[in-house]
């Protein structure tokens, strides 16, 4: 799922397309350390990207888009597997 949102740091410009994962992404501890070294910009003085999340914000008329087909094209079957996806607004890294 994706939605248009803002940067998680001041001035919070609304220029970001956020991606909401519906399944965990598994990475190694080494990969996590590398991600935590990323910087917000190319300037050495810029802050690290680690922990750059915000609390859940109101939707404010934003559209959340997905390519998951929720419309059933066949009649309901009691043996049919039914799944739903719930997007979370935080990304959790498991290592």
mmCIF file of C-alpha atoms in Angstrom:
data_model
loop_
_atom_site.group_PDB
_atom_site.id
_atom_site.type_symbol
_atom_site.label_atom_id
_atom_site.label_comp_id
_atom_site.label_asym_id
_atom_site.label_seq_id
_atom_site.Cartn_x
_atom_site.Cartn_y
_atom_site.Cartn_z
ATOM 1 C CA UNK A 1 0.000 0.000 0.000
ATOM 2 C CA UNK A 2 1.161 3.561 -0.569
ATOM 3 C CA UNK A 3 0.037 7.032 0.402
ATOM 4 C CA UNK A 4 1.225 10.586 -0.113
ATOM 5 C CA UNK A 5 2.635 12.034 3.088
ATOM 6 C CA UNK A 6 5.207 14.313 4.591
ATOM 7 C CA UNK A 7 8.806 14.125 5.727
ATOM 8 C CA UNK A 8 9.212 12.937 9.347
ATOM 9 C CA UNK A 9 11.377 15.917 10.292
ATOM 10 C CA UNK A 10 10.904 19.704 10.099
ATOM 11 C CA UNK A 11 9.703 21.335 7.860
ATOM 12 C CA UNK A 12 7.568 18.234 7.211
ATOM 13 C CA UNK A 13 7.118 18.959 3.491
ATOM 14 C CA UNK A 14 4.409 16.824 1.893
ATOM 15 C CA UNK A 15 6.681 15.396 -0.797
ATOM 16 C CA UNK A 16 6.962 11.726 0.138
ATOM 17 C CA UNK A 17 5.240 8.601 -1.127
ATOM 18 C CA UNK A 18 5.242 6.253 1.855
ATOM 19 C CA UNK A 19 5.135 2.494 1.358
ATOM 20 C CA UNK A 20 3.261 0.380 3.897
ATOM 21 C CA UNK A 21 4.508 -3.194 3.999
ATOM 22 C CA UNK A 22 1.952 -5.905 4.684
ATOM 23 C CA UNK A 23 4.572 -8.481 5.669
ATOM 24 C CA UNK A 24 7.748 -8.227 7.747
ATOM 25 C CA UNK A 25 11.052 -7.578 6.008
ATOM 26 C CA UNK A 26 13.763 -9.741 7.528
ATOM 27 C CA UNK A 27 17.294 -8.325 7.521
ATOM 28 C CA UNK A 28 20.549 -9.182 9.254
ATOM 29 C CA UNK A 29 22.027 -7.181 12.115
ATOM 30 C CA UNK A 30 24.779 -5.996 9.742
ATOM 31 C CA UNK A 31 22.181 -4.702 7.284
ATOM 32 C CA UNK A 32 20.368 -2.920 10.122
ATOM 33 C CA UNK A 33 23.610 -1.232 11.221
ATOM 34 C CA UNK A 34 24.184 -0.099 7.619
ATOM 35 C CA UNK A 35 20.671 1.349 7.416
ATOM 36 C CA UNK A 36 21.216 3.253 10.665
ATOM 37 C CA UNK A 37 24.299 4.907 9.144
ATOM 38 C CA UNK A 38 22.297 6.465 6.299
ATOM 39 C CA UNK A 39 21.997 10.232 6.455
ATOM 40 C CA UNK A 40 19.082 12.515 5.626
ATOM 41 C CA UNK A 41 21.176 14.372 3.034
ATOM 42 C CA UNK A 42 24.672 14.286 1.566
ATOM 43 C CA UNK A 43 25.936 16.942 3.997
ATOM 44 C CA UNK A 44 28.071 15.501 6.808
ATOM 45 C CA UNK A 45 26.204 17.629 9.340
ATOM 46 C CA UNK A 46 22.847 16.072 8.466
ATOM 47 C CA UNK A 47 21.208 13.756 10.943
ATOM 48 C CA UNK A 48 21.046 10.011 10.628
ATOM 49 C CA UNK A 49 17.884 8.449 9.250
ATOM 50 C CA UNK A 50 17.555 6.043 12.205
ATOM 51 C CA UNK A 51 14.367 6.494 14.232
ATOM 52 C CA UNK A 52 13.021 9.103 11.814
ATOM 53 C CA UNK A 53 9.373 8.192 12.240
ATOM 54 C CA UNK A 54 6.452 10.249 13.459
ATOM 55 C CA UNK A 55 3.439 9.305 15.493
ATOM 56 C CA UNK A 56 0.385 8.227 13.502
ATOM 57 C CA UNK A 57 -1.128 11.248 11.772
ATOM 58 C CA UNK A 58 -4.694 11.925 10.656
ATOM 59 C CA UNK A 59 -5.489 10.856 7.101
ATOM 60 C CA UNK A 60 -6.363 14.455 6.080
ATOM 61 C CA UNK A 61 -8.162 13.408 2.863
ATOM 62 C CA UNK A 62 -5.158 11.411 1.609
ATOM 63 C CA UNK A 63 -5.821 8.344 -0.529
ATOM 64 C CA UNK A 64 -4.284 5.019 0.444
ATOM 65 C CA UNK A 65 -3.610 2.951 -2.681
ATOM 66 C CA UNK A 66 -3.150 -0.792 -3.027
ATOM 67 C CA UNK A 67 -3.054 -3.417 -5.738
ATOM 68 C CA UNK A 68 -4.717 -6.001 -3.499
ATOM 69 C CA UNK A 69 -7.970 -7.171 -5.112
ATOM 70 C CA UNK A 70 -10.639 -7.076 -2.401
ATOM 71 C CA UNK A 71 -13.535 -7.685 -4.826
ATOM 72 C CA UNK A 72 -14.559 -11.315 -5.089
ATOM 73 C CA UNK A 73 -15.093 -12.354 -8.702
ATOM 74 C CA UNK A 74 -16.447 -15.807 -7.809
ATOM 75 C CA UNK A 75 -19.324 -16.774 -5.518
ATOM 76 C CA UNK A 76 -18.350 -17.270 -1.891
ATOM 77 C CA UNK A 77 -17.181 -20.792 -1.064
ATOM 78 C CA UNK A 78 -16.956 -21.936 2.559
ATOM 79 C CA UNK A 79 -13.702 -23.765 1.740
ATOM 80 C CA UNK A 80 -12.156 -20.668 0.229
ATOM 81 C CA UNK A 81 -9.294 -19.054 2.105
ATOM 82 C CA UNK A 82 -10.088 -15.446 3.032
ATOM 83 C CA UNK A 83 -7.315 -12.997 3.821
ATOM 84 C CA UNK A 84 -7.172 -9.353 4.636
ATOM 85 C CA UNK A 85 -4.237 -6.999 4.909
ATOM 86 C CA UNK A 86 -3.793 -4.330 7.533
ATOM 87 C CA UNK A 87 -1.120 -1.731 6.903
ATOM 88 C CA UNK A 88 0.903 -0.441 9.814
ATOM 89 C CA UNK A 89 2.465 2.996 9.753
ATOM 90 C CA UNK A 90 5.749 1.872 11.312
ATOM 91 C CA UNK A 91 8.340 -0.412 9.786
ATOM 92 C CA UNK A 92 9.786 -2.975 12.179
ATOM 93 C CA UNK A 93 13.133 -4.562 11.381
ATOM 94 C CA UNK A 94 13.634 -8.062 12.772
ATOM 95 C CA UNK A 95 17.176 -9.322 13.204
#
